[in-house]
């Protein structure tokens, strides 16, 4: 069975604080892809990152960084020095094998100025 | 790159009417397009997957006669909500990709309100 768990429903931080969004996944497939998407209040999902199961290297893109650990089935997302524009719902998602995209329930991040 | 558009962005209609939503990949050819539905403060629920030139594959519980999907070209897929009822009111989002395991790029969504 495939499952993506985002245990944090809502998070509030003060601007300039760092924040980490957790994502834990379950799959029996050995080949799979993990994603993070951002959904601002406008509703459009914005693609942030894609990582395949064989690449455990962490990635940094500006203020964003991702920590992928197969040993704990986690793919956590950290925003450094948060800004008000980071306020959105963030979805972690999994594509196992040749199947469709499975989304977590999302984490609503509010950055307070 | 990887821009997906959706039209219209807002629809208000009377119960019993049909509504067509278009999804276009603007700068790439999408082998596969997906249609999702999202209720307020919930995650996305996949409705169906469509490949260009073939019939759509619907998820369990999604009525294919109610939600008609056509994927006539590599850049266009349409979702028609037939005989819409108030319970069909929702946020409908499409996505496009080069294949099932490839990255999905999402459109801006269509908010449907059925009165």
PDB file of C-alpha atoms in Angstrom:
ATOM      1  CA  UNK A   1       0.000   0.000   0.000  1.00  0.00           C
ATOM      2  CA  UNK A   2       1.138   3.510  -0.740  1.00  0.00           C
ATOM      3  CA  UNK A   3       0.799   6.240   1.801  1.00  0.00           C
ATOM      4  CA  UNK A   4       2.148   9.696   2.457  1.00  0.00           C
ATOM      5  CA  UNK A   5       1.855  11.157   5.944  1.00  0.00           C
ATOM      6  CA  UNK A   6       2.243  14.815   6.764  1.00  0.00           C
ATOM      7  CA  UNK A   7       1.630  14.837  10.479  1.00  0.00           C
ATOM      8  CA  UNK A   8       1.791  18.618  10.803  1.00  0.00           C
ATOM      9  CA  UNK A   9      -1.587  20.003   9.803  1.00  0.00           C
ATOM     10  CA  UNK A  10      -0.768  23.643  10.471  1.00  0.00           C
ATOM     11  CA  UNK A  11       2.404  25.480  11.399  1.00  0.00           C
ATOM     12  CA  UNK A  12       2.861  29.142  12.251  1.00  0.00           C
ATOM     13  CA  UNK A  13       6.246  30.823  12.399  1.00  0.00           C
ATOM     14  CA  UNK A  14       7.433  34.358  12.682  1.00  0.00           C
ATOM     15  CA  UNK A  15       9.131  35.824   9.654  1.00  0.00           C
ATOM     16  CA  UNK A  16      12.838  34.976   9.351  1.00  0.00           C
ATOM     17  CA  UNK A  17      12.506  31.822  11.407  1.00  0.00           C
ATOM     18  CA  UNK A  18      13.472  28.482   9.898  1.00  0.00           C
ATOM     19  CA  UNK A  19      10.769  25.859   9.542  1.00  0.00           C
ATOM     20  CA  UNK A  20      10.825  22.166   8.656  1.00  0.00           C
ATOM     21  CA  UNK A  21       7.870  20.369   7.123  1.00  0.00           C
ATOM     22  CA  UNK A  22       7.824  16.640   7.738  1.00  0.00           C
ATOM     23  CA  UNK A  23       6.894  13.943   5.253  1.00  0.00           C
ATOM     24  CA  UNK A  24       6.901  10.198   5.850  1.00  0.00           C
ATOM     25  CA  UNK A  25       6.007   7.761   3.105  1.00  0.00           C
ATOM     26  CA  UNK A  26       5.202   4.082   2.701  1.00  0.00           C
ATOM     27  CA  UNK A  27       5.662   1.980  -0.395  1.00  0.00           C
ATOM     28  CA  UNK A  28       6.752  -1.540  -1.272  1.00  0.00           C
ATOM     29  CA  UNK A  29       8.227  -0.454  -4.576  1.00  0.00           C
ATOM     30  CA  UNK A  30      11.985  -0.137  -4.777  1.00  0.00           C
ATOM     31  CA  UNK A  31      11.751   2.485  -7.486  1.00  0.00           C
ATOM     32  CA  UNK A  32       9.712   5.524  -6.687  1.00  0.00           C
ATOM     33  CA  UNK A  33       9.721   9.308  -6.883  1.00  0.00           C
ATOM     34  CA  UNK A  34       9.018  11.874  -4.201  1.00  0.00           C
ATOM     35  CA  UNK A  35       7.765  15.393  -4.756  1.00  0.00           C
ATOM     36  CA  UNK A  36       6.973  18.578  -2.926  1.00  0.00           C
ATOM     37  CA  UNK A  37       4.391  21.030  -4.212  1.00  0.00           C
ATOM     38  CA  UNK A  38       3.354  24.426  -2.897  1.00  0.00           C
ATOM     39  CA  UNK A  39      -0.251  25.608  -3.068  1.00  0.00           C
ATOM     40  CA  UNK A  40      -0.579  29.339  -2.347  1.00  0.00           C
ATOM     41  CA  UNK A  41      -4.000  30.893  -1.634  1.00  0.00           C
ATOM     42  CA  UNK A  42      -4.565  31.328  -5.381  1.00  0.00           C
ATOM     43  CA  UNK A  43      -4.906  27.552  -5.616  1.00  0.00           C
ATOM     44  CA  UNK A  44      -2.348  26.651  -8.244  1.00  0.00           C
ATOM     45  CA  UNK A  45       0.064  23.868  -7.303  1.00  0.00           C
ATOM     46  CA  UNK A  46       3.657  24.875  -7.855  1.00  0.00           C
ATOM     47  CA  UNK A  47       6.219  22.134  -8.389  1.00  0.00           C
ATOM     48  CA  UNK A  48       9.193  22.461  -6.041  1.00  0.00           C
ATOM     49  CA  UNK A  49      11.255  19.298  -6.284  1.00  0.00           C
ATOM     50  CA  UNK A  50      11.366  15.732  -7.562  1.00  0.00           C
ATOM     51  CA  UNK A  51      13.657  13.097  -6.094  1.00  0.00           C
ATOM     52  CA  UNK A  52      14.066   9.483  -7.158  1.00  0.00           C
ATOM     53  CA  UNK A  53      14.503   6.650  -4.688  1.00  0.00           C
ATOM     54  CA  UNK A  54      18.106   5.999  -5.676  1.00  0.00           C
ATOM     55  CA  UNK A  55      19.287   9.510  -5.030  1.00  0.00           C
ATOM     56  CA  UNK A  56      19.615  10.251  -1.334  1.00  0.00           C
ATOM     57  CA  UNK A  57      21.664  13.361  -1.735  1.00  0.00           C
ATOM     58  CA  UNK A  58      20.222  16.327   0.026  1.00  0.00           C
ATOM     59  CA  UNK A  59      19.378  19.292  -2.112  1.00  0.00           C
ATOM     60  CA  UNK A  60      19.468  23.009  -1.533  1.00  0.00           C
ATOM     61  CA  UNK A  61      17.808  25.604  -3.702  1.00  0.00           C
ATOM     62  CA  UNK A  62      18.056  29.090  -2.315  1.00  0.00           C
ATOM     63  CA  UNK A  63      16.205  29.168   0.993  1.00  0.00           C
ATOM     64  CA  UNK A  64      14.754  25.703   0.380  1.00  0.00           C
ATOM     65  CA  UNK A  65      16.435  22.439   1.307  1.00  0.00           C
ATOM     66  CA  UNK A  66      15.313  18.854   1.307  1.00  0.00           C
ATOM     67  CA  UNK A  67      16.497  15.934   3.422  1.00  0.00           C
ATOM     68  CA  UNK A  68      15.760  12.491   1.987  1.00  0.00           C
ATOM     69  CA  UNK A  69      16.420   9.516   4.262  1.00  0.00           C
ATOM     70  CA  UNK A  70      15.395   6.091   3.008  1.00  0.00           C
ATOM     71  CA  UNK A  71      16.231   4.494   6.350  1.00  0.00           C
ATOM     72  CA  UNK A  72      13.376   6.397   7.967  1.00  0.00           C
ATOM     73  CA  UNK A  73      11.241   6.779   4.811  1.00  0.00           C
ATOM     74  CA  UNK A  74      11.257  10.516   5.221  1.00  0.00           C
ATOM     75  CA  UNK A  75      11.562  13.412   2.826  1.00  0.00           C
ATOM     76  CA  UNK A  76      11.564  16.565   4.905  1.00  0.00           C
ATOM     77  CA  UNK A  77      11.499  20.101   3.593  1.00  0.00           C
ATOM     78  CA  UNK A  78      13.148  23.059   5.325  1.00  0.00           C
ATOM     79  CA  UNK A  79      12.597  26.724   4.585  1.00  0.00           C
ATOM     80  CA  UNK A  80      15.336  28.956   5.917  1.00  0.00           C
ATOM     81  CA  UNK A  81      14.647  32.547   6.916  1.00  0.00           C
ATOM     82  CA  UNK A  82      10.947  32.246   6.147  1.00  0.00           C
ATOM     83  CA  UNK A  83       9.087  35.052   4.427  1.00  0.00           C
ATOM     84  CA  UNK A  84       5.429  36.003   4.312  1.00  0.00           C
ATOM     85  CA  UNK A  85       5.285  34.854   0.673  1.00  0.00           C
ATOM     86  CA  UNK A  86       6.091  31.343   1.885  1.00  0.00           C
ATOM     87  CA  UNK A  87       2.634  31.146   3.457  1.00  0.00           C
ATOM     88  CA  UNK A  88       0.858  28.332   1.633  1.00  0.00           C
ATOM     89  CA  UNK A  89      -0.183  24.713   1.883  1.00  0.00           C
ATOM     90  CA  UNK A  90       2.676  22.371   1.115  1.00  0.00           C
ATOM     91  CA  UNK A  91       2.032  18.885  -0.210  1.00  0.00           C
ATOM     92  CA  UNK A  92       4.413  15.975  -0.196  1.00  0.00           C
ATOM     93  CA  UNK A  93       3.641  13.342  -2.837  1.00  0.00           C
ATOM     94  CA  UNK A  94       4.819   9.906  -3.944  1.00  0.00           C
ATOM     95  CA  UNK A  95       4.802   8.097  -7.282  1.00  0.00           C
ATOM     96  CA  UNK A  96       5.541   4.445  -6.608  1.00  0.00           C
ATOM     97  CA  UNK A  97       6.496   2.191  -9.495  1.00  0.00           C
ATOM     98  CA  UNK A  98       4.324   2.980 -12.462  1.00  0.00           C
ATOM     99  CA  UNK A  99       1.400   4.232 -10.446  1.00  0.00           C
ATOM    100  CA  UNK A 100      -0.196   7.584  -9.980  1.00  0.00           C
ATOM    101  CA  UNK A 101       0.771  10.407  -7.687  1.00  0.00           C
ATOM    102  CA  UNK A 102      -0.240   9.939  -4.057  1.00  0.00           C
ATOM    103  CA  UNK A 103      -0.556  13.136  -2.054  1.00  0.00           C
ATOM    104  CA  UNK A 104      -0.221  13.697   1.644  1.00  0.00           C
ATOM    105  CA  UNK A 105      -2.863  15.727   3.428  1.00  0.00           C
ATOM    106  CA  UNK A 106      -0.772  18.866   3.288  1.00  0.00           C
ATOM    107  CA  UNK A 107       0.736  21.223   5.841  1.00  0.00           C
ATOM    108  CA  UNK A 108      -0.590  24.771   6.045  1.00  0.00           C
ATOM    109  CA  UNK A 109       2.273  27.151   6.759  1.00  0.00           C
ATOM    110  CA  UNK A 110       1.558  30.641   7.995  1.00  0.00           C
ATOM    111  CA  UNK A 111       4.444  33.072   8.224  1.00  0.00           C
ATOM    112  CA  UNK A 112       3.637  35.956  10.511  1.00  0.00           C
ATOM    113  CA  UNK A 113       5.258  39.288   9.692  1.00  0.00           C
TER     114      UNK A 113
ATOM    115  CA  UNK B   1       8.743  26.106 -19.193  1.00  0.00           C
ATOM    116  CA  UNK B   2       6.146  23.516 -18.151  1.00  0.00           C
ATOM    117  CA  UNK B   3       3.161  25.821 -18.112  1.00  0.00           C
ATOM    118  CA  UNK B   4      -0.339  24.424 -17.876  1.00  0.00           C
ATOM    119  CA  UNK B   5      -3.401  26.576 -18.302  1.00  0.00           C
ATOM    120  CA  UNK B   6      -6.985  25.939 -17.328  1.00  0.00           C
ATOM    121  CA  UNK B   7     -10.117  27.643 -18.529  1.00  0.00           C
ATOM    122  CA  UNK B   8     -12.350  28.894 -17.106  1.00  0.00           C
ATOM    123  CA  UNK B   9     -10.954  29.767 -13.685  1.00  0.00           C
ATOM    124  CA  UNK B  10     -14.431  30.309 -12.232  1.00  0.00           C
ATOM    125  CA  UNK B  11     -17.784  28.840 -13.160  1.00  0.00           C
ATOM    126  CA  UNK B  12     -21.171  29.453 -11.580  1.00  0.00           C
ATOM    127  CA  UNK B  13     -24.002  27.496 -13.118  1.00  0.00           C
ATOM    128  CA  UNK B  14     -27.500  26.281 -12.424  1.00  0.00           C
ATOM    129  CA  UNK B  15     -28.206  22.747 -11.346  1.00  0.00           C
ATOM    130  CA  UNK B  16     -28.741  20.458 -14.321  1.00  0.00           C
ATOM    131  CA  UNK B  17     -26.445  22.229 -16.740  1.00  0.00           C
ATOM    132  CA  UNK B  18     -23.198  20.846 -18.128  1.00  0.00           C
ATOM    133  CA  UNK B  19     -19.871  22.534 -17.654  1.00  0.00           C
ATOM    134  CA  UNK B  20     -16.735  22.043 -19.733  1.00  0.00           C
ATOM    135  CA  UNK B  21     -13.272  22.740 -18.345  1.00  0.00           C
ATOM    136  CA  UNK B  22     -10.236  22.910 -20.600  1.00  0.00           C
ATOM    137  CA  UNK B  23      -6.689  22.024 -19.665  1.00  0.00           C
ATOM    138  CA  UNK B  24      -3.819  22.939 -21.960  1.00  0.00           C
ATOM    139  CA  UNK B  25      -0.088  22.313 -21.785  1.00  0.00           C
ATOM    140  CA  UNK B  26       1.325  25.469 -23.329  1.00  0.00           C
ATOM    141  CA  UNK B  27       4.972  24.687 -23.900  1.00  0.00           C
ATOM    142  CA  UNK B  28       5.262  20.915 -23.978  1.00  0.00           C
ATOM    143  CA  UNK B  29       3.413  17.926 -25.338  1.00  0.00           C
ATOM    144  CA  UNK B  30       1.699  16.050 -22.553  1.00  0.00           C
ATOM    145  CA  UNK B  31       1.442  12.320 -23.052  1.00  0.00           C
ATOM    146  CA  UNK B  32      -0.634  12.042 -19.923  1.00  0.00           C
ATOM    147  CA  UNK B  33      -3.042  14.414 -18.264  1.00  0.00           C
ATOM    148  CA  UNK B  34      -4.687  14.046 -14.892  1.00  0.00           C
ATOM    149  CA  UNK B  35      -7.834  15.484 -13.359  1.00  0.00           C
ATOM    150  CA  UNK B  36      -8.123  16.085  -9.636  1.00  0.00           C
ATOM    151  CA  UNK B  37     -10.786  17.373  -7.336  1.00  0.00           C
ATOM    152  CA  UNK B  38     -10.078  19.242  -4.125  1.00  0.00           C
ATOM    153  CA  UNK B  39     -12.532  20.106  -1.368  1.00  0.00           C
ATOM    154  CA  UNK B  40     -11.782  22.994   0.996  1.00  0.00           C
ATOM    155  CA  UNK B  41      -8.852  22.326   3.291  1.00  0.00           C
ATOM    156  CA  UNK B  42      -8.384  18.835   1.929  1.00  0.00           C
ATOM    157  CA  UNK B  43      -5.853  17.119  -0.243  1.00  0.00           C
ATOM    158  CA  UNK B  44      -6.189  16.429  -3.930  1.00  0.00           C
ATOM    159  CA  UNK B  45      -8.243  13.463  -5.022  1.00  0.00           C
ATOM    160  CA  UNK B  46      -7.382  11.925  -8.366  1.00  0.00           C
ATOM    161  CA  UNK B  47     -10.443  11.530 -10.544  1.00  0.00           C
ATOM    162  CA  UNK B  48      -9.023  10.161 -13.756  1.00  0.00           C
ATOM    163  CA  UNK B  49      -5.962   9.763 -15.933  1.00  0.00           C
ATOM    164  CA  UNK B  50      -6.075  10.326 -19.646  1.00  0.00           C
ATOM    165  CA  UNK B  51      -3.649   9.553 -22.411  1.00  0.00           C
ATOM    166  CA  UNK B  52      -3.825  11.245 -25.767  1.00  0.00           C
ATOM    167  CA  UNK B  53      -6.060   9.376 -28.177  1.00  0.00           C
ATOM    168  CA  UNK B  54      -7.329   6.791 -25.722  1.00  0.00           C
ATOM    169  CA  UNK B  55     -10.097   6.486 -23.175  1.00  0.00           C
ATOM    170  CA  UNK B  56      -9.560   7.888 -19.731  1.00  0.00           C
ATOM    171  CA  UNK B  57      -8.958   5.652 -16.737  1.00  0.00           C
ATOM    172  CA  UNK B  58     -11.240   6.598 -13.866  1.00  0.00           C
ATOM    173  CA  UNK B  59     -10.541   6.091 -10.206  1.00  0.00           C
ATOM    174  CA  UNK B  60     -12.860   3.976  -8.133  1.00  0.00           C
ATOM    175  CA  UNK B  61     -16.013   5.835  -7.191  1.00  0.00           C
ATOM    176  CA  UNK B  62     -15.783   8.396  -9.978  1.00  0.00           C
ATOM    177  CA  UNK B  63     -18.714   8.227 -12.377  1.00  0.00           C
ATOM    178  CA  UNK B  64     -17.373   8.227 -15.904  1.00  0.00           C
ATOM    179  CA  UNK B  65     -20.754   9.134 -17.372  1.00  0.00           C
ATOM    180  CA  UNK B  66     -20.912  12.197 -15.177  1.00  0.00           C
ATOM    181  CA  UNK B  67     -17.344  13.350 -15.598  1.00  0.00           C
ATOM    182  CA  UNK B  68     -16.537  13.036 -19.288  1.00  0.00           C
ATOM    183  CA  UNK B  69     -12.890  13.350 -20.179  1.00  0.00           C
ATOM    184  CA  UNK B  70     -11.528  13.868 -23.647  1.00  0.00           C
ATOM    185  CA  UNK B  71      -7.834  14.029 -24.493  1.00  0.00           C
ATOM    186  CA  UNK B  72      -7.948  14.857 -28.169  1.00  0.00           C
ATOM    187  CA  UNK B  73      -4.414  16.129 -28.598  1.00  0.00           C
ATOM    188  CA  UNK B  74      -1.073  16.198 -26.813  1.00  0.00           C
ATOM    189  CA  UNK B  75      -1.801  19.678 -25.525  1.00  0.00           C
ATOM    190  CA  UNK B  76      -5.502  19.610 -24.674  1.00  0.00           C
ATOM    191  CA  UNK B  77      -7.716  17.664 -22.324  1.00  0.00           C
ATOM    192  CA  UNK B  78     -11.269  18.554 -21.370  1.00  0.00           C
ATOM    193  CA  UNK B  79     -13.427  17.610 -18.420  1.00  0.00           C
ATOM    194  CA  UNK B  80     -17.170  17.938 -18.810  1.00  0.00           C
ATOM    195  CA  UNK B  81     -19.320  17.799 -15.708  1.00  0.00           C
ATOM    196  CA  UNK B  82     -22.662  16.669 -17.023  1.00  0.00           C
ATOM    197  CA  UNK B  83     -25.930  17.581 -15.342  1.00  0.00           C
ATOM    198  CA  UNK B  84     -24.101  19.318 -12.534  1.00  0.00           C
ATOM    199  CA  UNK B  85     -25.580  19.334  -9.048  1.00  0.00           C
ATOM    200  CA  UNK B  86     -24.640  21.357  -5.965  1.00  0.00           C
ATOM    201  CA  UNK B  87     -22.583  18.463  -4.600  1.00  0.00           C
ATOM    202  CA  UNK B  88     -20.336  18.752  -7.669  1.00  0.00           C
ATOM    203  CA  UNK B  89     -19.251  22.181  -6.467  1.00  0.00           C
ATOM    204  CA  UNK B  90     -15.532  21.931  -5.916  1.00  0.00           C
ATOM    205  CA  UNK B  91     -12.084  22.992  -7.082  1.00  0.00           C
ATOM    206  CA  UNK B  92     -11.023  21.028 -10.145  1.00  0.00           C
ATOM    207  CA  UNK B  93      -7.335  20.910 -11.038  1.00  0.00           C
ATOM    208  CA  UNK B  94      -5.656  19.355 -14.018  1.00  0.00           C
ATOM    209  CA  UNK B  95      -2.054  18.389 -14.469  1.00  0.00           C
ATOM    210  CA  UNK B  96       0.062  17.362 -17.412  1.00  0.00           C
ATOM    211  CA  UNK B  97       3.175  15.261 -17.711  1.00  0.00           C
ATOM    212  CA  UNK B  98       5.324  13.498 -20.232  1.00  0.00           C
ATOM    213  CA  UNK B  99       4.331  10.157 -18.714  1.00  0.00           C
ATOM    214  CA  UNK B 100       2.892   8.549 -15.605  1.00  0.00           C
ATOM    215  CA  UNK B 101       6.089   8.665 -13.594  1.00  0.00           C
ATOM    216  CA  UNK B 102       7.222  12.019 -14.847  1.00  0.00           C
ATOM    217  CA  UNK B 103       6.722  15.256 -12.966  1.00  0.00           C
ATOM    218  CA  UNK B 104       3.171  16.549 -13.089  1.00  0.00           C
ATOM    219  CA  UNK B 105       2.738  20.245 -13.764  1.00  0.00           C
ATOM    220  CA  UNK B 106      -0.519  21.654 -12.546  1.00  0.00           C
ATOM    221  CA  UNK B 107      -2.933  24.146 -13.967  1.00  0.00           C
ATOM    222  CA  UNK B 108      -4.307  27.025 -11.876  1.00  0.00           C
ATOM    223  CA  UNK B 109      -7.563  25.186 -11.185  1.00  0.00           C
ATOM    224  CA  UNK B 110     -11.236  25.847 -11.845  1.00  0.00           C
ATOM    225  CA  UNK B 111     -13.662  26.698  -9.078  1.00  0.00           C
ATOM    226  CA  UNK B 112     -17.108  25.336  -9.869  1.00  0.00           C
ATOM    227  CA  UNK B 113     -20.180  26.481  -7.987  1.00  0.00           C
ATOM    228  CA  UNK B 114     -23.464  24.820  -8.838  1.00  0.00           C
ATOM    229  CA  UNK B 115     -26.541  26.628  -7.574  1.00  0.00           C
TER     230      UNK B 115
END
